[in-house]
Tab-separated table of C-alpha atoms and ligand atoms in Angstrom:
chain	number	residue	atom	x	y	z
A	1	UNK	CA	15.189	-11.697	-0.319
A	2	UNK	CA	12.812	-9.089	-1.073
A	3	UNK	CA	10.589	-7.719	1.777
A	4	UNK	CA	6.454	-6.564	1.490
A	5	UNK	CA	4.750	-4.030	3.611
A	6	UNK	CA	1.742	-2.440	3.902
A	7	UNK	CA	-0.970	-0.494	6.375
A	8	UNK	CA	1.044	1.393	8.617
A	9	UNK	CA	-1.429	4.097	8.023
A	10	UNK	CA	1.443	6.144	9.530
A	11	UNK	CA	0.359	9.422	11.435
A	12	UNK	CA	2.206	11.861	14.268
A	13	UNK	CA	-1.059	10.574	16.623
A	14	UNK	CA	0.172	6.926	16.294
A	15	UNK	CA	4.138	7.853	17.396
A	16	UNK	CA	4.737	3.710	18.672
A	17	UNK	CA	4.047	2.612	15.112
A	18	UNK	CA	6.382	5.649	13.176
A	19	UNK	CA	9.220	4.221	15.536
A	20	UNK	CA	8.583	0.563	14.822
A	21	UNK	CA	8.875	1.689	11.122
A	22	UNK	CA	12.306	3.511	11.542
A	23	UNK	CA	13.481	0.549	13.455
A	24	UNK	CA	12.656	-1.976	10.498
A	25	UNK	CA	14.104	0.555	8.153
A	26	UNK	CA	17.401	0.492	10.053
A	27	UNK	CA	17.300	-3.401	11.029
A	28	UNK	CA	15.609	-5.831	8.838
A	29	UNK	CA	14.592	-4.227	5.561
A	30	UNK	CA	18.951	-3.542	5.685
A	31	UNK	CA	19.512	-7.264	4.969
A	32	UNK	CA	16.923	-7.485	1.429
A	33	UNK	CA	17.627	-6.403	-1.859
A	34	UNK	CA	14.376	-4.680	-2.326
A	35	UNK	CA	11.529	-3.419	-0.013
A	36	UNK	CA	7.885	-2.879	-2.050
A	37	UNK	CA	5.607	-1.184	0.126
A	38	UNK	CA	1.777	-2.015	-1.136
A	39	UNK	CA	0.381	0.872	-0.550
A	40	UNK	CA	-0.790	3.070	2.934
A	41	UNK	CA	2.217	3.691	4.143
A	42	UNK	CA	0.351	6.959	5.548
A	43	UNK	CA	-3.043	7.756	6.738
A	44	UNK	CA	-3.088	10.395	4.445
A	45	UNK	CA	-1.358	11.842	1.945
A	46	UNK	CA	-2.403	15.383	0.125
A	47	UNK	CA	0.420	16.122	-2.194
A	48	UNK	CA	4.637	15.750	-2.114
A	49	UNK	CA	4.502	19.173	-0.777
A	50	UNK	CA	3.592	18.372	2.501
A	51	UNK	CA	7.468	16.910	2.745
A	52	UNK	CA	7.852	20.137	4.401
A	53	UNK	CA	6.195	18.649	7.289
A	54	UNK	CA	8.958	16.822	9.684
A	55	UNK	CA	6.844	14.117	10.366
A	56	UNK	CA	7.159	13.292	6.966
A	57	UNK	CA	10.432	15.079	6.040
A	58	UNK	CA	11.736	12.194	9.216
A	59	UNK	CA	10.229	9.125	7.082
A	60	UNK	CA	11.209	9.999	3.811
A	61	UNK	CA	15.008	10.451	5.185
A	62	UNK	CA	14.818	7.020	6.751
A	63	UNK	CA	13.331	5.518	3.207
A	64	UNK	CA	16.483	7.374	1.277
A	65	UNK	CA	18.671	6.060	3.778
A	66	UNK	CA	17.774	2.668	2.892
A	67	UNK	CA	18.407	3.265	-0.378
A	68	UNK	CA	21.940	4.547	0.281
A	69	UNK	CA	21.923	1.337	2.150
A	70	UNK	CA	22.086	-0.542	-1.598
A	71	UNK	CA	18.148	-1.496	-0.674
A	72	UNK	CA	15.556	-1.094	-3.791
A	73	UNK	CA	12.532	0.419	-2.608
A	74	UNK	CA	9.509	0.745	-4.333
A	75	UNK	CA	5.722	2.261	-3.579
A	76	UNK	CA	2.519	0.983	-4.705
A	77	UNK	CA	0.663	4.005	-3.550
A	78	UNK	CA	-2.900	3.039	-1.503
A	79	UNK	CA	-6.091	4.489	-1.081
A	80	UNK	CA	-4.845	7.005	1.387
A	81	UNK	CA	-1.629	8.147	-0.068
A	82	UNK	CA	-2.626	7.894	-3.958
A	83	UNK	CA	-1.031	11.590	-4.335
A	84	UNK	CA	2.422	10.073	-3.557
A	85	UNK	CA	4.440	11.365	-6.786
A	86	UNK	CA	7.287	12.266	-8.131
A	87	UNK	CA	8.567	14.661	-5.213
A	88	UNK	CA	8.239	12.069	-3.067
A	89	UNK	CA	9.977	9.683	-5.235
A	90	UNK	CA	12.515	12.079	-5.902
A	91	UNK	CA	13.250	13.027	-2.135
A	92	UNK	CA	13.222	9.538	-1.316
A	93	UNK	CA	15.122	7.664	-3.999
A	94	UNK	CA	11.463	5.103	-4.125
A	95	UNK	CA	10.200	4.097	-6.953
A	96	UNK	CA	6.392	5.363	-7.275
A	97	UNK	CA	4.778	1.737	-8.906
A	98	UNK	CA	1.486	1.617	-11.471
A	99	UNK	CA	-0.559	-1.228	-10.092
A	100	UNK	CA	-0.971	-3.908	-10.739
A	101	UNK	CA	2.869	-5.215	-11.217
A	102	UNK	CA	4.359	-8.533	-11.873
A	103	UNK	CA	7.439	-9.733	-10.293
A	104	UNK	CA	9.177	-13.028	-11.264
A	105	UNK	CA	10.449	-14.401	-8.022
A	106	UNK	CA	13.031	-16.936	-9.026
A	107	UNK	CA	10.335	-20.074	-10.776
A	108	UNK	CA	7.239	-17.766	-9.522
A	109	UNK	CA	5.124	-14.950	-11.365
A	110	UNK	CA	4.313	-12.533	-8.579
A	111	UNK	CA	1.166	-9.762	-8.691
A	112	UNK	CA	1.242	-6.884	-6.559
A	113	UNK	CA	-1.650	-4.803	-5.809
A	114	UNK	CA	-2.166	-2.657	-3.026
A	115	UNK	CA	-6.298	-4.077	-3.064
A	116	UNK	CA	-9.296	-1.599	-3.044
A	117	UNK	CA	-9.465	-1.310	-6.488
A	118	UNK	CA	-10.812	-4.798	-6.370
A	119	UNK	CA	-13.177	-4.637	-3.729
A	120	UNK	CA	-15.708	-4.760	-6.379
A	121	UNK	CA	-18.688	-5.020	-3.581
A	122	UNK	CA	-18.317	-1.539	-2.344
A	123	UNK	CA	-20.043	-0.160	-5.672
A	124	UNK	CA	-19.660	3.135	-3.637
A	125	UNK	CA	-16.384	3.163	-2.659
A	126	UNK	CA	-15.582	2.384	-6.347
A	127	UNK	CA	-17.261	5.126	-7.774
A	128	UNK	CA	-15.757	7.732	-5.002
A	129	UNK	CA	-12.017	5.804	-6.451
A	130	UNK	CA	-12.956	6.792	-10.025
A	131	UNK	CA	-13.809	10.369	-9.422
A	132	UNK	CA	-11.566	10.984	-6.876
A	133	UNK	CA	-8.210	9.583	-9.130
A	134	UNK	CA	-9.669	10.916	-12.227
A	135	UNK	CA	-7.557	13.314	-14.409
A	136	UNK	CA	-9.364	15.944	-13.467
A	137	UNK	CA	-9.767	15.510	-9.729
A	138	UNK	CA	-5.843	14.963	-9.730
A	139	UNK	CA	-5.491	18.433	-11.814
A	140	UNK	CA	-7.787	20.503	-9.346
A	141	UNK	CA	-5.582	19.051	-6.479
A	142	UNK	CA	-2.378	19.960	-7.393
A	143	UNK	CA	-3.577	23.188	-7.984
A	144	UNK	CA	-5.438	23.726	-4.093
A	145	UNK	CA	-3.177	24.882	-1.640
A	146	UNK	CA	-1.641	22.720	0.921
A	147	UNK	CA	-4.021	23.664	3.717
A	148	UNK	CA	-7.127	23.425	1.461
A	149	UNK	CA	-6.046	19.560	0.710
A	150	UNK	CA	-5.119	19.218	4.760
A	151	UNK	CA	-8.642	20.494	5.067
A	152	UNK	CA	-10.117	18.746	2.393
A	153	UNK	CA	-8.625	15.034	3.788
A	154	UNK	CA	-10.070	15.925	7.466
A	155	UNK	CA	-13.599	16.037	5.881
A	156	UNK	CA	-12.539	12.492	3.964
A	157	UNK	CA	-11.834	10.950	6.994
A	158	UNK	CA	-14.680	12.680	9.002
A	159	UNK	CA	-17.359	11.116	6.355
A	160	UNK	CA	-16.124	7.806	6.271
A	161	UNK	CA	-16.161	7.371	9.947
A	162	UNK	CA	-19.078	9.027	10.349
A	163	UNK	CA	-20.875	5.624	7.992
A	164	UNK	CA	-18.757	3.820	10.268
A	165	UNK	CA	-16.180	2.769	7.498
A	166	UNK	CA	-13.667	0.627	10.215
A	167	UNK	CA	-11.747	-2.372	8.533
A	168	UNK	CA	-14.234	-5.186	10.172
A	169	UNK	CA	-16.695	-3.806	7.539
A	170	UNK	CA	-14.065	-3.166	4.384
A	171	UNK	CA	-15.622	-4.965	1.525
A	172	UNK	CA	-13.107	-7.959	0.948
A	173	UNK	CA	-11.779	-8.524	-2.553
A	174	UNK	CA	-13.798	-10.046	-5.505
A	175	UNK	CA	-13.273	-13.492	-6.260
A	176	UNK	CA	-13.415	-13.105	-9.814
A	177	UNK	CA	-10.690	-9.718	-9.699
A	178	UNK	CA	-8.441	-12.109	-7.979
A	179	UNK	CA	-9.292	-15.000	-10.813
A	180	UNK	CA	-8.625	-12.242	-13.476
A	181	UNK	CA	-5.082	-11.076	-12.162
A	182	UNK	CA	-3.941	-14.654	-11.907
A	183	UNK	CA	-4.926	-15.381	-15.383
A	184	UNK	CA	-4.160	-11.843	-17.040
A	185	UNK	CA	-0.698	-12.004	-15.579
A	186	UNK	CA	-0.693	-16.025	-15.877
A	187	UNK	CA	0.636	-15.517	-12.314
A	188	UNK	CA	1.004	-18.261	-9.019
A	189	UNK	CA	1.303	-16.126	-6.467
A	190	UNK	CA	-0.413	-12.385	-5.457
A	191	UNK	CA	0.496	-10.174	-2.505
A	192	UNK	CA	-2.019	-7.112	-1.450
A	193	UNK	CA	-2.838	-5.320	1.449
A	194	UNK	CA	-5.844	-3.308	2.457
A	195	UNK	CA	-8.196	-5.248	3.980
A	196	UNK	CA	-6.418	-5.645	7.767
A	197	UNK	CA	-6.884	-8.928	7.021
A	198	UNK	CA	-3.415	-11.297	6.886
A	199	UNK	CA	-4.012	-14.714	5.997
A	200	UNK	CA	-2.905	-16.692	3.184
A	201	UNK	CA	-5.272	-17.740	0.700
A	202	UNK	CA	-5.134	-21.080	-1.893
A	203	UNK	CA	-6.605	-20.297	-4.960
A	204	UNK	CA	-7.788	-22.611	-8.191
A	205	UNK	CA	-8.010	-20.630	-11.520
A	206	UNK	CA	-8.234	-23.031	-14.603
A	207	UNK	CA	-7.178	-26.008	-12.782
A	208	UNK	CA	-4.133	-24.492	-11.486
A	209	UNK	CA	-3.450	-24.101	-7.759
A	210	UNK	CA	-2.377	-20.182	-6.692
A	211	UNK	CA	-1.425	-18.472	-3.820
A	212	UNK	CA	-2.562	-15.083	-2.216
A	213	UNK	CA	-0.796	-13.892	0.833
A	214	UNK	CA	-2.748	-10.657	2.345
A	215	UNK	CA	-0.278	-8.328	4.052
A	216	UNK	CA	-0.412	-7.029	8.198
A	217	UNK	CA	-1.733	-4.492	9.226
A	218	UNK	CA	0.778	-2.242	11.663
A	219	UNK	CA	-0.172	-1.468	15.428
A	220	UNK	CA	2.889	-0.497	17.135
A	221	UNK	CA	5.119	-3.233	15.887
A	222	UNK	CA	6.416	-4.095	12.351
A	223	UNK	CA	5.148	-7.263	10.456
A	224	UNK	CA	5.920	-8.062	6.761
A	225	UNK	CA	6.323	-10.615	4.289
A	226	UNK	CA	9.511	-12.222	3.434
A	227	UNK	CA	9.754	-13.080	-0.309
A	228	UNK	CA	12.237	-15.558	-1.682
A	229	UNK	CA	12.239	-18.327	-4.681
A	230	UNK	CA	11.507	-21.119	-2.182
A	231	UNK	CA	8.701	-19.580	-0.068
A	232	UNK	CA	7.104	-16.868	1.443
A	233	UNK	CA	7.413	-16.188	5.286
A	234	UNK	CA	5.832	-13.948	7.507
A	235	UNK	CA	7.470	-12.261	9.577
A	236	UNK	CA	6.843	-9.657	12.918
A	237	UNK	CA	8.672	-7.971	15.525
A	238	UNK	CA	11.845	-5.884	15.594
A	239	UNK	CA	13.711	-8.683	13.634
B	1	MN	MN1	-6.088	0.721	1.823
């Protein structure tokens, strides 16, 4: 059984959710073989360095804890924590993923994404992803100090909220991005996140039917996706 989450968007302001977390990491996410979190796992994340923080040092013990557990976990880093790296990875015992990856689920070829990078509608958005992931951009921010990138992801948020960026508005994905990671990975099922919108979608590329499950989510309480060769199940609650 492997088990998908995504969205906690976790942050010291939002403690109910950071315990809900810790509680899945200690209860449910014990009895899989792997965990693959799809990206914003934190509100924000400027740089492996900031493990010094023990907000985060906390969660990254509780990740490498279910590791020691004999539990597989991997990252597909988000929009929000694209700067988790090797330090993290390292500290953790994670697995930091390149997205988009396929996963063969007994019978079923599974895509992973974590989801913005197809919101093709937000022609904005898109070019902010470019520049802001960009060689270059990545090279500057390793080299700011800590509190200039703490500073820095304040006047992120700031902006976005300020064009009133909430998750009813978030572009949804593009039909024919979806379309082109069944084909390209000749896949039958996809799971992403990102949108705060779970639902499970059918899909019909060349003929064939397809399934895309869209992750929770969190608020408080964990919900995730249970993955095995028979099925997919969601799941919520402390387990
Ligand atoms: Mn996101």
């Amino acid at each position: 059984m492997i088990l998908f989450i995504s969205d906690l968007h976790l942050q010291p302001s939002a403690p109910a959710t950071t315990r809900a977390f810790l509680a899945f990491l200690a209860g449910p996410a014990r009895r899989a073989s792997a965990l693959w979190i799809l990206g914003d796992l934190f509100e924000f994340w400027v740089g492996d360095d900031d493990l010094g923080d023990p907000f985060h040092a906390d969660i990254a013990d509780a990740l490498a804890a279910l590791g020691h557990a004999g539990v597989a976990v991997h990252i597909v880093p988000g929009n929000r924590d694209f700067l988790l790296g090797a330090g993290f990875a390292a500290r953790t015992g994670a697995r930091i993923e390149n997205e988009p990856v396929l996963l063969t689920v007994g019978t079923h070829r599974l895509v992973l994404v974590h989801g913005d990078a197809e919101c093709l509608d937000d022609a904005d958005y898109q070019r902010y992803r470019r520049r802001i992931r960009s060689p270059l951009s990545r090279f500057v921010l390793r080299h700011l100090p800590l509190c200039a990138r703490r500073a820095l992801a304040r006047r992120i948020r700031r902006r976005s909220a300020a064009r009133g960026e909430g998750y009813a508005r978030t572009a949804d994905l593009d039909a024919g991005a979806i379309a082109s990671l069944f084909r390209d990975f000749d896949a039958d099922w996809m799971i992403h996140g990102h949108t705060h919108r779970p639902a499970l979608h059918p899909h019909a590329v060349d003929g064939r039917e397809r399934l895309r499950w869209v992750l929770a989510d969190w608020h408080d309480t964990a919900t995730w996706l249970e993955v095995e060769p028979d099925g997919v199940t969601a799941r919520e609650g402390a387990g």
